[in-house]
Short mmCIF file of C-alpha atoms in Angstrom, two decimals:
data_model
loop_
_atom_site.label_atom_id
_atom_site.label_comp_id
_atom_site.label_asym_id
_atom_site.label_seq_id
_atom_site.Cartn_x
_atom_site.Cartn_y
_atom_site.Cartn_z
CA UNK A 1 -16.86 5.00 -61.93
CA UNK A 2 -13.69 5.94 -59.06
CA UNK A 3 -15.54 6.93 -56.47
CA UNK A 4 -13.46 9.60 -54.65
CA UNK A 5 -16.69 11.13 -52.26
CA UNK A 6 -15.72 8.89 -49.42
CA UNK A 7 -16.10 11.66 -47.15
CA UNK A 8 -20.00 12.32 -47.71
CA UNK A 9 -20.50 8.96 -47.51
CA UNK A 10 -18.41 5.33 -48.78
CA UNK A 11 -19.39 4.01 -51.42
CA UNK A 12 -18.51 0.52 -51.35
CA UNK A 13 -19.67 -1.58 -48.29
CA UNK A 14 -18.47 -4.79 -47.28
CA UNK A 15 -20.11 -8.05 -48.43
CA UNK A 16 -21.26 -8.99 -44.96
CA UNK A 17 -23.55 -5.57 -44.23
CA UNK A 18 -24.87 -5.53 -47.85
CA UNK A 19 -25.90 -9.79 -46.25
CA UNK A 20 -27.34 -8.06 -42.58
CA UNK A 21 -29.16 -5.43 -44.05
CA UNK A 22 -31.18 -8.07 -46.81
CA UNK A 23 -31.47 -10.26 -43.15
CA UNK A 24 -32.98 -7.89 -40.94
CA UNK A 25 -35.07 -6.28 -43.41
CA UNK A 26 -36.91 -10.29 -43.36
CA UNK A 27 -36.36 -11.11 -40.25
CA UNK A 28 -36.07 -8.04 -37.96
CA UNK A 29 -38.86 -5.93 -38.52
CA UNK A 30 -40.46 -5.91 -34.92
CA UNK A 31 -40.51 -3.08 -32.83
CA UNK A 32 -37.45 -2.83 -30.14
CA UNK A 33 -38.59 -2.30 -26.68
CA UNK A 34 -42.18 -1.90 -27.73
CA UNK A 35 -43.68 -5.82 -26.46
CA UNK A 36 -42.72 -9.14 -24.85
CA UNK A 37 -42.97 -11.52 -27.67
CA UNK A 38 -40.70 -13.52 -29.12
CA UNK A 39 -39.90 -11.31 -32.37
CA UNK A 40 -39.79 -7.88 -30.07
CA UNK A 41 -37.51 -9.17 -27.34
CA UNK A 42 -35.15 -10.61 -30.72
CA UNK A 43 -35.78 -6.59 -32.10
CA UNK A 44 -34.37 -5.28 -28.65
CA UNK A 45 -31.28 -7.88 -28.36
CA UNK A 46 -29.95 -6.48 -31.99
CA UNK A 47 -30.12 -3.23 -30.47
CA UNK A 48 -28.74 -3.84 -26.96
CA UNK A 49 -26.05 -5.77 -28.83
CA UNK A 50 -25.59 -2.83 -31.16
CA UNK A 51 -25.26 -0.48 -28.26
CA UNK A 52 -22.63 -2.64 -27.17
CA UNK A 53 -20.69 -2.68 -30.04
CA UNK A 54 -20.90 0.91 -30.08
CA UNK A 55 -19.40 1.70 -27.05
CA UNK A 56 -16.55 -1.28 -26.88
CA UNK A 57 -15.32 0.69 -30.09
CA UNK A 58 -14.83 4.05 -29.19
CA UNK A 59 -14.92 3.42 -25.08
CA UNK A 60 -18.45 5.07 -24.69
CA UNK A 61 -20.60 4.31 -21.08
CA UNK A 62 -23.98 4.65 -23.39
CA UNK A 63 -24.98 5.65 -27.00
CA UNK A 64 -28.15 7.00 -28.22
CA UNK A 65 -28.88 5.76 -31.92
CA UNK A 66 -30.21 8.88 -33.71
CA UNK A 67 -31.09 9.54 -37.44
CA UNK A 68 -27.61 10.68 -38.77
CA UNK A 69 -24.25 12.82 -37.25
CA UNK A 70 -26.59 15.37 -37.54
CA UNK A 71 -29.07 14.50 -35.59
CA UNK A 72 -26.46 13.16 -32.29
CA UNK A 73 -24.98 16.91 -32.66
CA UNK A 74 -28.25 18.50 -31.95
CA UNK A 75 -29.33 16.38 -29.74
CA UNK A 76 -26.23 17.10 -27.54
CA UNK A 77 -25.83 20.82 -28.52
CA UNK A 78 -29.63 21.87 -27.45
CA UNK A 79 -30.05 19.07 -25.19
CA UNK A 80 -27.37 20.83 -22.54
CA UNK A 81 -28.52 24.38 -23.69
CA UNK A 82 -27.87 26.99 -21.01
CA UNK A 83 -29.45 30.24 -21.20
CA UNK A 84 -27.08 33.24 -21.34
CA UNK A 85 -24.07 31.20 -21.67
CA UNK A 86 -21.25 31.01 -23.69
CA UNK A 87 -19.94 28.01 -25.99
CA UNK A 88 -16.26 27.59 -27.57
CA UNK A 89 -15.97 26.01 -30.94
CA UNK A 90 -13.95 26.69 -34.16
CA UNK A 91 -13.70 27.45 -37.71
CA UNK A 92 -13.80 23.82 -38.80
CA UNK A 93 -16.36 23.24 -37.94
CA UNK A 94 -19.42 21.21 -40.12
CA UNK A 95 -22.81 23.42 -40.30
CA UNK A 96 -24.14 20.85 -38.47
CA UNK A 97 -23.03 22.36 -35.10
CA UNK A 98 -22.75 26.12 -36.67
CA UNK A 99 -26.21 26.01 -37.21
CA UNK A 100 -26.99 24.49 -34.01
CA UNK A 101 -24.82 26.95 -31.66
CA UNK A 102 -26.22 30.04 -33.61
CA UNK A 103 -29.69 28.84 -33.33
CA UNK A 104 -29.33 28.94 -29.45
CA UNK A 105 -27.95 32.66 -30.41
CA UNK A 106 -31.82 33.22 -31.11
CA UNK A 107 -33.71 30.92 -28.62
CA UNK A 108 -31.43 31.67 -25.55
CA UNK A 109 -29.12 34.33 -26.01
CA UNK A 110 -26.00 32.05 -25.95
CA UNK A 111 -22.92 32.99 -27.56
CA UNK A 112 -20.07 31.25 -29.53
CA UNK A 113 -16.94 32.04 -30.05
CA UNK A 114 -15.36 30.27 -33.37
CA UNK A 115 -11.48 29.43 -32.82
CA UNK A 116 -9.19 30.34 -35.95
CA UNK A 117 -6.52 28.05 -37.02
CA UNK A 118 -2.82 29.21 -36.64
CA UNK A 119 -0.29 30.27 -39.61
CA UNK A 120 0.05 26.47 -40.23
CA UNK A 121 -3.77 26.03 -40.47
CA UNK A 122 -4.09 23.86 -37.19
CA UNK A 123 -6.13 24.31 -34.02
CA UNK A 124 -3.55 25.52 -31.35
CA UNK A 125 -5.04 24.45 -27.74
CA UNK A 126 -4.02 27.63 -26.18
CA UNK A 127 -5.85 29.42 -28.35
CA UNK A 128 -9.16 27.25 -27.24
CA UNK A 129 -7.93 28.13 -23.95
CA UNK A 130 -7.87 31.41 -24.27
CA UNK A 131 -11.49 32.04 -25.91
CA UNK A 132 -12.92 30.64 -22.64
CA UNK A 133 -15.23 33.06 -20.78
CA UNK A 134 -16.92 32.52 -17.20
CA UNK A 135 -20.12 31.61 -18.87
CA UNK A 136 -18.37 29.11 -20.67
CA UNK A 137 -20.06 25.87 -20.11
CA UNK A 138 -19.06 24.07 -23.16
CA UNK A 139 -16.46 23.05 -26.06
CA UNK A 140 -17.45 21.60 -29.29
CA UNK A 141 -14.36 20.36 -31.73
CA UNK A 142 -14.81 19.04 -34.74
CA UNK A 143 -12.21 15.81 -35.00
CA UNK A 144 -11.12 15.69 -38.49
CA UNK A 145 -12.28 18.63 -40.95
CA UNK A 146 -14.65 17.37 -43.71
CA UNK A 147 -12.52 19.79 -45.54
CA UNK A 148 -8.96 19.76 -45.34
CA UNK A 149 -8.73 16.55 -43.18
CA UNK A 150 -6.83 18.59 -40.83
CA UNK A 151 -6.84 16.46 -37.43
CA UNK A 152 -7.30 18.32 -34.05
CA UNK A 153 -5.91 18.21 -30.89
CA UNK A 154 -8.85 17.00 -29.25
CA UNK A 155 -7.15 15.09 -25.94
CA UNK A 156 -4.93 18.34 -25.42
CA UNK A 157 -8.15 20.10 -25.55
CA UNK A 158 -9.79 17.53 -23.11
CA UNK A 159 -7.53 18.24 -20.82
CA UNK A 160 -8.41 22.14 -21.24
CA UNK A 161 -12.35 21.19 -20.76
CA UNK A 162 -11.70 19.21 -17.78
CA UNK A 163 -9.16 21.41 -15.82
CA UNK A 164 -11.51 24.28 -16.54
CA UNK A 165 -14.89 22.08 -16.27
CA UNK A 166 -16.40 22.27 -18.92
CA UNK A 167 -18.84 20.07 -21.26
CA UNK A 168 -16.92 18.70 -24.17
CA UNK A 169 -18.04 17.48 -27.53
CA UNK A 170 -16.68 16.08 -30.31
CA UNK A 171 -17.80 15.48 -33.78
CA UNK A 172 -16.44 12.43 -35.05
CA UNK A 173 -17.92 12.22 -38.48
CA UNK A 174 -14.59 12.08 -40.32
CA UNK A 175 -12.39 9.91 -37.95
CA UNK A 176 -14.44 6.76 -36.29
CA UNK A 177 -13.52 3.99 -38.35
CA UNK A 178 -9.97 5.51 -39.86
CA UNK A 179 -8.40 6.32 -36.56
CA UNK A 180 -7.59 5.53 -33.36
CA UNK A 181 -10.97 7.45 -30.98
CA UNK A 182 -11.49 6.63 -27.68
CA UNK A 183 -14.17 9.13 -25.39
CA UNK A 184 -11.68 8.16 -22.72
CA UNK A 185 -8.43 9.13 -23.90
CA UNK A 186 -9.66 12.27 -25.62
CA UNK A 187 -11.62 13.33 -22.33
CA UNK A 188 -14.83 13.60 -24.14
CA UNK A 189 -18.44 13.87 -22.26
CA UNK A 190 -19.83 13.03 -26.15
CA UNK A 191 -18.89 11.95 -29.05
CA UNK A 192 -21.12 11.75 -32.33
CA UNK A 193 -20.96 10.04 -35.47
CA UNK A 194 -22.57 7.79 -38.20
CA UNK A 195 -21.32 4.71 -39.54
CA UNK A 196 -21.61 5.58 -42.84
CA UNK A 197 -18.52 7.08 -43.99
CA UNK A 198 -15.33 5.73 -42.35
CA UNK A 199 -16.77 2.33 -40.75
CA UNK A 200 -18.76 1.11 -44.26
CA UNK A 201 -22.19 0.69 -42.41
CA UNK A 202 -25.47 2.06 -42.77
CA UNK A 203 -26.96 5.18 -43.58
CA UNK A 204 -30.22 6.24 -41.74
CA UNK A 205 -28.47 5.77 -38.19
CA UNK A 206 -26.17 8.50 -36.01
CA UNK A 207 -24.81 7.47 -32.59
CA UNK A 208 -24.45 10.09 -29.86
CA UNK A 209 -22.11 8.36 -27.71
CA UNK A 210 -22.74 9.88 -23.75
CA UNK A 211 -20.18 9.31 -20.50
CA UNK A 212 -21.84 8.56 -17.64
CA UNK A 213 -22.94 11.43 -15.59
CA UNK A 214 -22.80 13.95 -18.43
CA UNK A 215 -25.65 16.13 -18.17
CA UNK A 216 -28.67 15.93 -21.34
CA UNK A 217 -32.36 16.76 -21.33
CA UNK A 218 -34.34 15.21 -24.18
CA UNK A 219 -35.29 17.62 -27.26
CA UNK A 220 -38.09 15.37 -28.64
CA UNK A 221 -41.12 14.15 -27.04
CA UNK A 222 -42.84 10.70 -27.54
CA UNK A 223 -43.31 7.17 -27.17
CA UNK A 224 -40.03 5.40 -25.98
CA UNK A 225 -41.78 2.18 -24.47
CA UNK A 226 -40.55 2.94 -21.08
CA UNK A 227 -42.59 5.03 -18.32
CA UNK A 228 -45.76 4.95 -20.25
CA UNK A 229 -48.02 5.99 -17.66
CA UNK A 230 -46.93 9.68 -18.06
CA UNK A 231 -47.46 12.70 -20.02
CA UNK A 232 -43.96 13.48 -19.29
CA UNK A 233 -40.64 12.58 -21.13
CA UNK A 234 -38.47 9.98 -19.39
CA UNK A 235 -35.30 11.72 -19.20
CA UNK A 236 -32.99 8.37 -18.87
CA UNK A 237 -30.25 7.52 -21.26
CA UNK A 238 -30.68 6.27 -24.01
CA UNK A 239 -34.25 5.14 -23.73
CA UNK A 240 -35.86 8.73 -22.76
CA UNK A 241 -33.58 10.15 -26.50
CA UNK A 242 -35.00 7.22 -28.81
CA UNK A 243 -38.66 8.23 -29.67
CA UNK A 244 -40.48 6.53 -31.80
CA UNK A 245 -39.42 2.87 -33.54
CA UNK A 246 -35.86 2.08 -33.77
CA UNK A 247 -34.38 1.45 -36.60
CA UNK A 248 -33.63 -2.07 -36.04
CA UNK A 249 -32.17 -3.21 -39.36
CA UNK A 250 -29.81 -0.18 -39.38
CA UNK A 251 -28.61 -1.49 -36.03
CA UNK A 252 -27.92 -4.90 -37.06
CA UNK A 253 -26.24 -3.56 -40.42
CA UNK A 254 -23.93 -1.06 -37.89
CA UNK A 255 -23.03 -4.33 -35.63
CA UNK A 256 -21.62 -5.49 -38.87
CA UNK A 257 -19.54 -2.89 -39.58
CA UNK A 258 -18.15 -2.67 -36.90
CA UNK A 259 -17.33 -6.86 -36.88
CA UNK A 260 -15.87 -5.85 -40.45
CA UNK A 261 -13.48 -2.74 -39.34
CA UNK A 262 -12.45 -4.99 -36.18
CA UNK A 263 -11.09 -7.65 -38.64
CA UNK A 264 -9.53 -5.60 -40.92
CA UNK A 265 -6.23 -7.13 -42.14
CA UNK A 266 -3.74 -5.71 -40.76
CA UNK A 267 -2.00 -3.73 -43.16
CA UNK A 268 -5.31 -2.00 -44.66
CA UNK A 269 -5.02 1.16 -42.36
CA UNK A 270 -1.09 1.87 -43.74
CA UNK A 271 -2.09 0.78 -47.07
CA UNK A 272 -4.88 3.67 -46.79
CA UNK A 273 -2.54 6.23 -45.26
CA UNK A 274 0.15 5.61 -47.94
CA UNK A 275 -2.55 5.23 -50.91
CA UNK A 276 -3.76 8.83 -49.37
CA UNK A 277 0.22 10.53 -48.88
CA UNK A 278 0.58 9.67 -52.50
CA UNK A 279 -2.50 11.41 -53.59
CA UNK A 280 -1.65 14.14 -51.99
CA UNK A 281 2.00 14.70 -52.60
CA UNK A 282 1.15 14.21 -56.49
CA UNK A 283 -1.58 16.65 -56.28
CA UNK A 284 0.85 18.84 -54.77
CA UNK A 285 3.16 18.80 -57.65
CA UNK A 286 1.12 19.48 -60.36
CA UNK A 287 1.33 23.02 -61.57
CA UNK A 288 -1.44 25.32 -61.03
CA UNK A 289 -2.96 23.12 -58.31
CA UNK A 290 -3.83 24.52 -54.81
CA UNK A 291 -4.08 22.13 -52.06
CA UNK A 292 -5.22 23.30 -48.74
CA UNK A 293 -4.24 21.98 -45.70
CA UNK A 294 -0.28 20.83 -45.14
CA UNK A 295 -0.06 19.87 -41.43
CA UNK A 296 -1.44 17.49 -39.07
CA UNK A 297 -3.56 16.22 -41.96
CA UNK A 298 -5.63 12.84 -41.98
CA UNK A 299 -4.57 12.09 -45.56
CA UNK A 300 -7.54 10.58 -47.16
CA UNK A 301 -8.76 13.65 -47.77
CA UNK A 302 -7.77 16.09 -50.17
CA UNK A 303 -9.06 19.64 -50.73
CA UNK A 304 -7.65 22.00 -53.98
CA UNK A 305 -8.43 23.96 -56.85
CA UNK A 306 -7.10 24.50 -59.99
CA UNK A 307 -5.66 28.54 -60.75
CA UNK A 308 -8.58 29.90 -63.26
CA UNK A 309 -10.90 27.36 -63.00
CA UNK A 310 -14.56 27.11 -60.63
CA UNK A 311 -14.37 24.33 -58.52
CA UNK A 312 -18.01 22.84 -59.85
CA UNK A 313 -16.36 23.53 -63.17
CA UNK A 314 -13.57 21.69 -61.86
CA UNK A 315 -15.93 18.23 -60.80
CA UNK A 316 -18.10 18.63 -63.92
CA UNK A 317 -14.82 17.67 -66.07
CA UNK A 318 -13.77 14.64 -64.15
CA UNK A 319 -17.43 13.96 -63.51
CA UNK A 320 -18.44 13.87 -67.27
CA UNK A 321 -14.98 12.99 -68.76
CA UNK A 322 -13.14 10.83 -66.70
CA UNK A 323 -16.19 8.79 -64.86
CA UNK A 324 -14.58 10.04 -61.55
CA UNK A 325 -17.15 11.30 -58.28
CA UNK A 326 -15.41 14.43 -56.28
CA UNK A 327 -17.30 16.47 -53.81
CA UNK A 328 -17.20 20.54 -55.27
CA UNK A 329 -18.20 23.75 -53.67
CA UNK A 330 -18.94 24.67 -50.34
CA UNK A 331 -18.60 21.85 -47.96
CA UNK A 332 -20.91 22.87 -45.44
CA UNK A 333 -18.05 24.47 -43.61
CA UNK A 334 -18.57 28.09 -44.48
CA UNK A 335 -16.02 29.13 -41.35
CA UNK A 336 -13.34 27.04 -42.42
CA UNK A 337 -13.85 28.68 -46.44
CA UNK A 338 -13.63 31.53 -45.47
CA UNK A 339 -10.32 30.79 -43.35
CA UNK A 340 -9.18 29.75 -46.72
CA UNK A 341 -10.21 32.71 -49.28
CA UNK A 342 -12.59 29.88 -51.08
CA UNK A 343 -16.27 31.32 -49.81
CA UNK A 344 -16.73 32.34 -53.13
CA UNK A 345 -15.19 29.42 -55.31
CA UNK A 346 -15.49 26.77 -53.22
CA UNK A 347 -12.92 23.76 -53.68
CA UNK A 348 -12.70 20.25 -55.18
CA UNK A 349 -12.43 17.69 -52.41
CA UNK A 350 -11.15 14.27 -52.98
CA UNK A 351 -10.94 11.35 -50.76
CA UNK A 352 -10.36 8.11 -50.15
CA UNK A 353 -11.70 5.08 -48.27
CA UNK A 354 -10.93 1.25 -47.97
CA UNK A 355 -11.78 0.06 -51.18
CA UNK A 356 -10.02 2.95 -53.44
CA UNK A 357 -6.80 1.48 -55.14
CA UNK A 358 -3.27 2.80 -56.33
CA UNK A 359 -4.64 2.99 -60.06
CA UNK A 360 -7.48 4.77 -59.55
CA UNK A 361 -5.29 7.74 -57.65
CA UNK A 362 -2.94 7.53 -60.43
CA UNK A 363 -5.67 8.01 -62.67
CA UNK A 364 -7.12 10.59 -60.81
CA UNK A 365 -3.90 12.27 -60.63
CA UNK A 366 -3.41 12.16 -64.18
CA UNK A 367 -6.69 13.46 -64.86
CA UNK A 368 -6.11 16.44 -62.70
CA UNK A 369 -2.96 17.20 -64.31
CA UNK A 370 -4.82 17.66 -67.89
CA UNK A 371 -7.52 19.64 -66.30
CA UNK A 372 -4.65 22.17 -65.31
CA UNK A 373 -2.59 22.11 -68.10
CA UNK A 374 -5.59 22.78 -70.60
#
């Protein structure tokens, strides 16, 4: 099979965290932070060292190890909840903080305003600017669209949340572990994402990545192994956001990972961007093809359809006739489809990770091409 769903989650992982997750799941099944023996104070150095890796990679103060992306986003969405207030987000962004933001709609009255894209189909700054209200107390930007790959401008727009400040959030799903993110450069208060898709690691962990000083009340309730002689929920980062038994082997898997991305040879990020221009530029050229999204694009992914054909149409043909994996439909972005006209088609999305090769794009390519000319 060409795997070519990168984007919902890689495929291939490296040797090494296929080795740590067969490890911990032997040797590492105490309970972080929960006793003083010898295997629970081992449990809670994976995960201190884990929180460390964390943060030396994308220049967090503290992380909070979550279930998934998912989970991070609504822990920081609802955990800095205001009643009445107002949040600024835009039309790229992942139902995972749509959902969220008009949930709040219900509980607490608050209101969201969803930025469009300009003429070129990127986030212009100003236009974030300008959607800011006096209630505003917070920005939420989704880094790299899970459906056009479209990149935004998120330290322009850090600069927006802190001359105006504001709370600012970014979902980092699509772009730790292919570019360049740093909470410090961007000017982010949090930053979420699972290791999963662009780093190679583990499902069954999200990190919510927290600045110190940034403002978060817990949104579940339990056992954290710290403050224990209270009914009430510890409120301290991260310990007072982690109920419940870590996942310990997911930690050690992540700490892998993230040792593998950090010793990437050197040419494997341009070898990835170039692998990625060529898929799209030939996708580009073949008649009958629609590809959406032309500037400011993170290239491994791909988005398209094919004039006269249904996008799940479209993935059953390369699915069942070529032995190729493509993501078709709605991609959970139902803001961003609509910006598109493809709410009611949905597109074929396409992309690429570490281990995808020159002959399996030119195959895929090729593949496309006799979809469209049939």
């Amino acid at each position: 099979m060409i795997y070519l769903d990168n984007a919902a989650t890689t495929y291939v992982k490296p040797e090494s965290v296929i080795r740590s997750d067969g490890y911990a799941l032997k040797a590492l099944c105490a309970n972080a932070g929960r006793g003083s023996h010898a295997a629970a104070v081992k449990a809670a150095t994976i995960v201190y060292e884990g929180r460390k890796a964390v943060c030396k990679l994308v220049g967090a103060d503290e992380v909070i190890f979550g279930l998934n992306c998912t989970d991070a986003l609504n822990t920081a969405i609802f955990g800095t909840a205001r009643r009445g207030g107002h949040i600024v987000t835009t039309m790229y962004e992942h139902n995972s903080v749509l959902r969220p933001v008009s949930e709040l709609g219900k509980r607490y009255g608050t209101e969201f305003t969803a930025v469009s894209p300009d003429k070129h189909g990127v986030i212009d700054p100003a236009d974030i600017e300008r959607a800011i209200r006096p209630d505003t107390y917070m920005i939420i930007v989704n880094h790299v669209s899970n459906v056009t790959g479209i990149v935004a401008p998120v330290t322009q727009i850090g600069n927006i949340a802190r001359r105006h400040k504001l709370l600012y959030l970014v979902d980092g799903a699509q772009s730790v572990g292919y570019l360049d993110v740093n909470m410090k450069e961007i000017g982010c208060d949090y930053l979420c994402f699972s290791p999963h898709k662009g780093l190679h690691g583990p499902q069954g962990i999200g990190c919510l990545c927290v600045k110190n000083g940034a403002p978060l009340r817990p949104i579940k309730f339990g056992g954290t192994g710290t403050a224990s002689h209270t009914t009430e929920q510890p409120n301290d980062v991260p310990e007072g956001f982690e109920c419940g038994t870590l996942p310990v082997q997911s930690v050690f898997s992540l700490i892998a990972a993230i040792s593998c991305h950090n010793n990437r040879p050197r040419g494997d990020a341009a070898r990835l961007v170039k692998l990625g221009e060529t898929l799209r530029t030939e996708l580009s050229k073949i008649n009958g093809v629609r590809l959406y999204g032309k500037y400011n694009v993170m290239p491994t992914i791909a988005c398209f359809n094919i004039d006269g054909l249904n996008s799940a149409t479209v993935g059953d043909i390369l699915g069942e006739q070529y032995d190729i994996a493509v993501r078709c439909g709605l991609h959970c972005a139902p803001l961003c489809h609509k910006f598109y006209g493809t709410l009611n088609t949905g597109a074929v999305r396409a992309s690429l990770s570490y281990h995808n090769t020159a002959a399996e794009v030119e195959f895929f390519i090729k593949a496309v091409s006799e979809i469209a000319a049939r």
